[in-house]
Amino acid sequence: MAGGPQSPPPDAPLPEVTLESVPPVIPEVLPPSGLLALISKSRGNALLLTGPMDSGKTAIFSRLAYTHSLPTLTSLQTNSSTISLSPSKNVRVVDVPGHPRIRGQCTEHLGDAKVLAFVVDSNTISRNGAAVAEHLHTILHSLTSLPPSQTPPQLLILCNKADMLGKNSTGSSTSTLAINRVRTILERELEKRRVSTAGGVAVEGLGEDEGDGGEGTDGNAPFRFEEWEGGEVVFLGTSAKPVEGGDEKKDGDEKSEAEDGGLAELKDWLEENM
């Protein structure tokens, strides 16, 4: 009869099982490169540029990426490039269009962002402050709505085109003038939005609770950036306008900033904080 595996008799004892007879289970180890990728993804390491149309986002992007301004129209697609802040530090910059139909794409990049820069045209903010505040409000709401497991990016407000303001009688720099103007107008417009929507939706983080810092129009503390629940908000004055005529550049800080296209302060901040 052909040989084959024979079944043991029904009353035969079962073979003894020992630890030595059980094959070891080797856990799957994530390779170092994959582990680093997961860590970097959870932390975010990119600079995300967002803001209204015509605020100068793409001009800032081209100055950072290509060291000179490129002729730009209203951008309808996201731009991305890696820039070198120092010999040992590279940063990816993502420029999200400000067109109302597609600016919501900004939220798709929040997980990759370490810094979110909201770019404002400080020269026209007095005319379109309400629309700019509406856009910024959606950004603030997106940041405070992130899950607790995700660290939100640092928020920068870039008061761009500061060079178009000129100096006033106090001798303040154009950067200081731009920051003061943008901060004042945005706080005022965000406070109006808080009051008008207090009985509706999306007032998170806009100071709807009572406080000791004065009263808004509804008896609650008016909105102030330093009290925003999402963390510190940093204001910087910038100008991405290319400088022509090297002989006309002034000495000192203004010269160095002119040679850097008005982004010297921003680059210094990024090198220190990215």
mmCIF file of C-alpha atoms in Angstrom:
data_model
loop_
_atom_site.group_PDB
_atom_site.id
_atom_site.type_symbol
_atom_site.label_atom_id
_atom_site.label_comp_id
_atom_site.label_asym_id
_atom_site.label_seq_id
_atom_site.Cartn_x
_atom_site.Cartn_y
_atom_site.Cartn_z
ATOM 1 C CA MET A 1 0.000 0.000 0.000
ATOM 2 C CA ALA A 2 1.377 3.436 -0.951
ATOM 3 C CA GLY A 3 3.065 5.200 1.913
ATOM 4 C CA GLY A 4 1.764 8.539 3.152
ATOM 5 C CA PRO A 5 1.236 10.459 6.336
ATOM 6 C CA GLN A 6 -0.509 8.165 8.772
ATOM 7 C CA SER A 7 -3.117 9.565 11.155
ATOM 8 C CA PRO A 8 -2.338 8.796 14.796
ATOM 9 C CA PRO A 9 -4.666 6.407 16.575
ATOM 10 C CA PRO A 10 -7.630 8.156 18.232
ATOM 11 C CA ASP A 11 -6.360 7.305 21.707
ATOM 12 C CA ALA A 12 -2.740 8.404 21.000
ATOM 13 C CA PRO A 13 -1.405 11.185 23.334
ATOM 14 C CA LEU A 14 -0.941 14.661 21.790
ATOM 15 C CA PRO A 15 2.667 15.765 21.231
ATOM 16 C CA GLU A 16 4.062 17.943 23.969
ATOM 17 C CA VAL A 17 4.357 21.629 23.055
ATOM 18 C CA THR A 18 7.306 23.530 24.547
ATOM 19 C CA LEU A 19 8.566 27.098 24.126
ATOM 20 C CA GLU A 20 11.452 25.744 22.075
ATOM 21 C CA SER A 21 9.049 24.195 19.577
ATOM 22 C CA VAL A 22 7.171 27.484 18.898
ATOM 23 C CA PRO A 23 8.820 29.579 16.160
ATOM 24 C CA PRO A 24 9.685 33.085 17.386
ATOM 25 C CA VAL A 25 7.566 36.003 16.181
ATOM 26 C CA ILE A 26 9.830 38.748 14.889
ATOM 27 C CA PRO A 27 8.132 42.166 15.077
ATOM 28 C CA GLU A 28 8.277 44.333 12.001
ATOM 29 C CA VAL A 29 10.744 47.145 12.577
ATOM 30 C CA LEU A 30 10.155 50.442 10.800
ATOM 31 C CA PRO A 31 13.342 51.467 9.002
ATOM 32 C CA PRO A 32 14.985 54.628 10.329
ATOM 33 C CA SER A 33 14.136 56.586 7.183
ATOM 34 C CA GLY A 34 10.451 55.704 7.501
ATOM 35 C CA LEU A 35 10.425 56.599 11.181
ATOM 36 C CA LEU A 36 11.950 59.990 10.467
ATOM 37 C CA ALA A 37 9.396 60.568 7.741
ATOM 38 C CA LEU A 38 6.539 59.937 10.149
ATOM 39 C CA ILE A 39 8.052 62.241 12.765
ATOM 40 C CA SER A 40 8.626 65.080 10.309
ATOM 41 C CA LYS A 41 5.108 64.706 8.922
ATOM 42 C CA SER A 42 3.560 64.965 12.356
ATOM 43 C CA ARG A 43 5.611 68.046 13.254
ATOM 44 C CA GLY A 44 5.460 69.931 9.970
ATOM 45 C CA ASN A 45 8.481 71.754 8.568
ATOM 46 C CA ALA A 46 7.157 73.986 5.769
ATOM 47 C CA LEU A 47 6.453 77.703 5.447
ATOM 48 C CA LEU A 48 2.896 78.182 4.208
ATOM 49 C CA LEU A 49 2.087 81.502 2.487
ATOM 50 C CA THR A 50 -1.587 82.428 2.359
ATOM 51 C CA GLY A 51 -3.713 85.558 2.273
ATOM 52 C CA PRO A 52 -5.984 87.611 -0.010
ATOM 53 C CA MET A 53 -5.391 88.161 -3.699
ATOM 54 C CA ASP A 54 -2.918 90.899 -4.679
ATOM 55 C CA SER A 55 -1.331 90.964 -1.230
ATOM 56 C CA GLY A 56 2.071 89.997 -2.672
ATOM 57 C CA LYS A 57 2.317 86.310 -1.709
ATOM 58 C CA THR A 58 3.764 85.159 -5.020
ATOM 59 C CA ALA A 59 6.223 88.069 -5.082
ATOM 60 C CA ILE A 60 7.469 87.058 -1.621
ATOM 61 C CA PHE A 61 7.624 83.434 -2.753
ATOM 62 C CA SER A 62 9.740 84.300 -5.801
ATOM 63 C CA ARG A 63 12.068 86.500 -3.733
ATOM 64 C CA LEU A 64 12.624 83.656 -1.274
ATOM 65 C CA ALA A 65 12.917 80.932 -3.896
ATOM 66 C CA TYR A 66 14.741 82.738 -6.713
ATOM 67 C CA THR A 67 16.243 85.804 -4.927
ATOM 68 C CA HIS A 68 14.451 88.151 -7.334
ATOM 69 C CA SER A 69 10.875 89.102 -8.114
ATOM 70 C CA LEU A 70 9.221 87.573 -11.136
ATOM 71 C CA PRO A 71 6.450 89.252 -13.135
ATOM 72 C CA THR A 72 3.274 87.859 -11.595
ATOM 73 C CA LEU A 73 -0.449 87.884 -12.217
ATOM 74 C CA THR A 74 -3.124 86.614 -9.868
ATOM 75 C CA SER A 75 -1.976 83.066 -9.179
ATOM 76 C CA LEU A 76 -4.459 80.232 -9.625
ATOM 77 C CA GLN A 77 -2.222 77.335 -8.669
ATOM 78 C CA THR A 78 -0.176 76.402 -5.643
ATOM 79 C CA ASN A 79 3.569 76.992 -5.952
ATOM 80 C CA SER A 80 6.157 75.063 -3.953
ATOM 81 C CA SER A 81 9.939 75.267 -3.705
ATOM 82 C CA THR A 82 12.745 74.506 -1.259
ATOM 83 C CA ILE A 83 14.849 77.447 -0.125
ATOM 84 C CA SER A 84 18.123 77.579 1.783
ATOM 85 C CA LEU A 85 18.052 79.726 4.916
ATOM 86 C CA SER A 86 21.584 78.752 5.860
ATOM 87 C CA PRO A 87 24.194 76.183 4.779
ATOM 88 C CA SER A 88 22.601 73.688 7.161
ATOM 89 C CA LYS A 89 18.906 74.652 6.978
ATOM 90 C CA ASN A 90 16.553 74.139 4.042
ATOM 91 C CA VAL A 91 12.855 74.994 4.197
ATOM 92 C CA ARG A 92 10.013 74.135 1.841
ATOM 93 C CA VAL A 93 7.835 77.134 0.952
ATOM 94 C CA VAL A 94 4.248 76.647 -0.252
ATOM 95 C CA ASP A 95 2.369 79.563 -1.843
ATOM 96 C CA VAL A 96 -1.419 79.039 -1.777
ATOM 97 C CA PRO A 97 -3.495 81.247 -4.124
ATOM 98 C CA GLY A 98 -5.782 83.823 -2.538
ATOM 99 C CA HIS A 99 -8.654 83.461 -4.993
ATOM 100 C CA PRO A 100 -11.849 82.873 -2.965
ATOM 101 C CA ARG A 101 -12.664 79.690 -4.884
ATOM 102 C CA ILE A 102 -9.388 77.942 -4.128
ATOM 103 C CA ARG A 103 -7.856 79.587 -1.059
ATOM 104 C CA GLY A 104 -9.489 76.888 1.070
ATOM 105 C CA GLN A 105 -6.694 74.597 -0.160
ATOM 106 C CA CYS A 106 -4.629 76.159 2.613
ATOM 107 C CA THR A 107 -6.144 73.706 5.108
ATOM 108 C CA GLU A 108 -4.781 70.801 3.070
ATOM 109 C CA HIS A 109 -1.233 71.911 3.903
ATOM 110 C CA LEU A 110 -1.638 72.652 7.620
ATOM 111 C CA GLY A 111 -0.269 69.245 8.582
ATOM 112 C CA ASP A 112 2.987 70.013 6.758
ATOM 113 C CA ALA A 113 3.372 73.599 8.001
ATOM 114 C CA LYS A 114 5.603 74.732 10.825
ATOM 115 C CA VAL A 115 4.874 78.403 10.096
ATOM 116 C CA LEU A 116 1.770 79.871 8.458
ATOM 117 C CA ALA A 117 2.331 83.384 7.066
ATOM 118 C CA PHE A 118 -0.826 85.380 6.338
ATOM 119 C CA VAL A 119 0.175 88.112 3.872
ATOM 120 C CA VAL A 120 -1.672 91.447 3.976
ATOM 121 C CA ASP A 121 -1.344 94.458 1.667
ATOM 122 C CA SER A 122 -0.760 97.169 4.271
ATOM 123 C CA ASN A 123 -1.311 99.869 1.657
ATOM 124 C CA THR A 124 -4.935 98.886 0.883
ATOM 125 C CA ILE A 125 -6.019 97.343 4.209
ATOM 126 C CA SER A 126 -7.976 100.468 5.149
ATOM 127 C CA ARG A 127 -10.242 99.934 2.105
ATOM 128 C CA ASN A 128 -10.750 96.168 2.228
ATOM 129 C CA GLY A 129 -10.224 95.435 5.916
ATOM 130 C CA ALA A 130 -13.550 93.602 6.297
ATOM 131 C CA ALA A 131 -12.775 91.152 3.475
ATOM 132 C CA VAL A 132 -9.232 90.538 4.752
ATOM 133 C CA ALA A 133 -10.550 89.947 8.286
ATOM 134 C CA GLU A 134 -13.085 87.456 6.951
ATOM 135 C CA HIS A 135 -10.294 85.504 5.259
ATOM 136 C CA LEU A 136 -8.109 85.657 8.367
ATOM 137 C CA HIS A 137 -11.033 84.562 10.535
ATOM 138 C CA THR A 138 -11.284 81.310 8.578
ATOM 139 C CA ILE A 139 -7.549 80.762 9.114
ATOM 140 C CA LEU A 140 -7.814 81.383 12.856
ATOM 141 C CA HIS A 141 -10.778 79.015 13.063
ATOM 142 C CA SER A 142 -8.886 76.316 11.117
ATOM 143 C CA LEU A 143 -5.918 76.551 13.478
ATOM 144 C CA THR A 144 -7.976 76.361 16.668
ATOM 145 C CA SER A 145 -9.974 73.448 15.206
ATOM 146 C CA LEU A 146 -6.965 71.190 14.669
ATOM 147 C CA PRO A 147 -7.038 67.947 16.688
ATOM 148 C CA PRO A 148 -5.190 68.047 20.039
ATOM 149 C CA SER A 149 -2.656 65.547 18.693
ATOM 150 C CA GLN A 150 -1.513 68.010 16.007
ATOM 151 C CA THR A 151 0.706 70.940 16.925
ATOM 152 C CA PRO A 152 -0.580 74.022 15.061
ATOM 153 C CA PRO A 153 1.885 76.048 12.995
ATOM 154 C CA GLN A 154 3.193 79.368 14.259
ATOM 155 C CA LEU A 155 1.105 82.236 12.863
ATOM 156 C CA LEU A 156 2.854 85.160 11.164
ATOM 157 C CA ILE A 157 1.037 88.182 9.801
ATOM 158 C CA LEU A 158 3.196 89.784 7.122
ATOM 159 C CA CYS A 159 2.334 93.447 6.636
ATOM 160 C CA ASN A 160 3.503 93.591 3.043
ATOM 161 C CA LYS A 161 4.166 96.539 0.707
ATOM 162 C CA ALA A 162 5.278 98.587 3.698
ATOM 163 C CA ASP A 163 7.561 100.617 1.422
ATOM 164 C CA MET A 164 4.487 102.237 -0.162
ATOM 165 C CA LEU A 165 3.375 103.910 3.077
ATOM 166 C CA GLY A 166 6.198 106.410 3.480
ATOM 167 C CA LYS A 167 7.255 107.925 6.802
ATOM 168 C CA ASN A 168 5.074 110.090 9.014
ATOM 169 C CA SER A 169 5.927 113.084 11.156
ATOM 170 C CA THR A 170 6.994 110.868 14.074
ATOM 171 C CA GLY A 171 9.828 109.382 12.029
ATOM 172 C CA SER A 172 8.577 105.819 12.511
ATOM 173 C CA SER A 173 9.874 103.267 10.015
ATOM 174 C CA THR A 174 7.598 102.079 7.252
ATOM 175 C CA SER A 175 7.665 98.602 8.795
ATOM 176 C CA THR A 176 6.370 99.945 12.122
ATOM 177 C CA LEU A 177 3.700 102.007 10.378
ATOM 178 C CA ALA A 178 2.535 98.979 8.398
ATOM 179 C CA ILE A 179 2.366 96.727 11.468
ATOM 180 C CA ASN A 180 0.427 99.281 13.536
ATOM 181 C CA ARG A 181 -2.041 99.924 10.710
ATOM 182 C CA VAL A 182 -2.650 96.254 9.913
ATOM 183 C CA ARG A 183 -2.964 95.182 13.557
ATOM 184 C CA THR A 184 -5.407 97.988 14.419
ATOM 185 C CA ILE A 185 -7.662 97.451 11.410
ATOM 186 C CA LEU A 186 -7.718 93.649 11.683
ATOM 187 C CA GLU A 187 -8.484 93.726 15.420
ATOM 188 C CA ARG A 188 -11.323 96.170 14.776
ATOM 189 C CA GLU A 189 -12.792 94.127 11.916
ATOM 190 C CA LEU A 190 -12.421 90.801 13.737
ATOM 191 C CA GLU A 191 -14.192 92.342 16.726
ATOM 192 C CA LYS A 192 -17.070 93.347 14.441
ATOM 193 C CA ARG A 193 -17.257 89.771 13.148
ATOM 194 C CA ARG A 194 -17.238 88.417 16.689
ATOM 195 C CA VAL A 195 -20.127 90.635 17.698
ATOM 196 C CA SER A 196 -22.155 90.006 14.546
ATOM 197 C CA THR A 197 -21.784 86.214 14.792
ATOM 198 C CA ALA A 198 -21.891 85.874 18.577
ATOM 199 C CA GLY A 199 -25.318 84.280 18.345
ATOM 200 C CA GLY A 200 -24.356 82.133 15.386
ATOM 201 C CA VAL A 201 -21.243 80.171 14.497
ATOM 202 C CA ALA A 202 -17.469 80.353 14.236
ATOM 203 C CA VAL A 203 -16.535 82.796 16.991
ATOM 204 C CA GLU A 204 -14.008 80.440 18.586
ATOM 205 C CA GLY A 205 -10.915 82.213 19.822
ATOM 206 C CA LEU A 206 -12.169 85.729 19.095
ATOM 207 C CA GLY A 207 -12.572 86.800 22.722
ATOM 208 C CA GLU A 208 -16.220 86.019 23.240
ATOM 209 C CA ASP A 209 -15.691 85.569 26.993
ATOM 210 C CA GLU A 210 -15.783 88.532 29.343
ATOM 211 C CA GLY A 211 -12.469 89.916 30.528
ATOM 212 C CA ASP A 212 -10.794 92.842 32.246
ATOM 213 C CA GLY A 213 -9.230 94.432 29.163
ATOM 214 C CA GLY A 214 -12.102 96.842 28.436
ATOM 215 C CA GLU A 215 -15.421 96.126 26.824
ATOM 216 C CA GLY A 216 -16.477 95.619 23.237
ATOM 217 C CA THR A 217 -19.753 96.751 21.765
ATOM 218 C CA ASP A 218 -21.607 93.807 23.334
ATOM 219 C CA GLY A 219 -20.094 94.177 26.812
ATOM 220 C CA ASN A 220 -17.430 91.530 26.302
ATOM 221 C CA ALA A 221 -13.690 92.030 26.015
ATOM 222 C CA PRO A 222 -12.807 93.209 22.482
ATOM 223 C CA PHE A 223 -10.654 90.952 20.367
ATOM 224 C CA ARG A 224 -6.894 91.393 20.717
ATOM 225 C CA PHE A 225 -4.268 89.279 18.959
ATOM 226 C CA GLU A 226 -2.220 88.914 22.136
ATOM 227 C CA GLU A 227 -5.208 87.217 23.790
ATOM 228 C CA TRP A 228 -6.036 84.855 20.938
ATOM 229 C CA GLU A 229 -6.420 81.330 22.275
ATOM 230 C CA GLY A 230 -4.407 79.842 19.395
ATOM 231 C CA GLY A 231 -1.094 81.194 20.709
ATOM 232 C CA GLU A 232 1.335 83.962 19.848
ATOM 233 C CA VAL A 233 0.814 85.964 16.663
ATOM 234 C CA VAL A 234 3.950 87.576 15.213
ATOM 235 C CA PHE A 235 3.738 90.690 13.022
ATOM 236 C CA LEU A 236 6.491 91.568 10.546
ATOM 237 C CA GLY A 237 6.730 94.359 7.984
ATOM 238 C CA THR A 238 7.871 93.264 4.525
ATOM 239 C CA SER A 239 8.267 94.511 0.990
ATOM 240 C CA ALA A 240 8.932 92.213 -1.931
ATOM 241 C CA LYS A 241 9.309 95.094 -4.367
ATOM 242 C CA PRO A 242 12.624 94.816 -6.250
ATOM 243 C CA VAL A 243 15.068 97.637 -5.564
ATOM 244 C CA GLU A 244 16.581 99.401 -8.529
ATOM 245 C CA GLY A 245 19.497 101.808 -8.691
ATOM 246 C CA GLY A 246 22.120 100.606 -6.249
ATOM 247 C CA ASP A 247 23.679 104.079 -5.941
ATOM 248 C CA GLU A 248 20.503 105.378 -4.303
ATOM 249 C CA LYS A 249 20.459 102.777 -1.503
ATOM 250 C CA LYS A 250 20.844 104.219 1.958
ATOM 251 C CA ASP A 251 23.325 103.194 4.599
ATOM 252 C CA GLY A 252 22.742 100.978 7.608
ATOM 253 C CA ASP A 253 19.729 98.751 8.108
ATOM 254 C CA GLU A 254 17.766 100.282 5.251
ATOM 255 C CA LYS A 255 20.532 99.384 2.826
ATOM 256 C CA SER A 256 20.739 95.771 3.921
ATOM 257 C CA GLU A 257 16.961 95.439 3.756
ATOM 258 C CA ALA A 258 16.844 97.057 0.328
ATOM 259 C CA GLU A 259 19.456 94.657 -0.977
ATOM 260 C CA ASP A 260 17.333 91.792 0.349
ATOM 261 C CA GLY A 261 14.164 92.983 -1.355
ATOM 262 C CA GLY A 262 12.577 94.093 1.921
ATOM 263 C CA LEU A 263 12.571 90.559 3.353
ATOM 264 C CA ALA A 264 15.610 90.765 5.622
ATOM 265 C CA GLU A 265 13.536 90.771 8.819
ATOM 266 C CA LEU A 266 11.456 87.849 7.604
ATOM 267 C CA LYS A 267 14.530 85.825 6.616
ATOM 268 C CA ASP A 268 16.160 86.479 9.999
ATOM 269 C CA TRP A 269 13.010 85.364 11.804
ATOM 270 C CA LEU A 270 12.686 82.216 9.683
ATOM 271 C CA GLU A 271 16.321 81.251 10.220
ATOM 272 C CA GLU A 272 15.852 81.552 13.973
ATOM 273 C CA ASN A 273 12.463 79.857 14.253
ATOM 274 C CA MET A 274 12.199 77.290 11.434
#
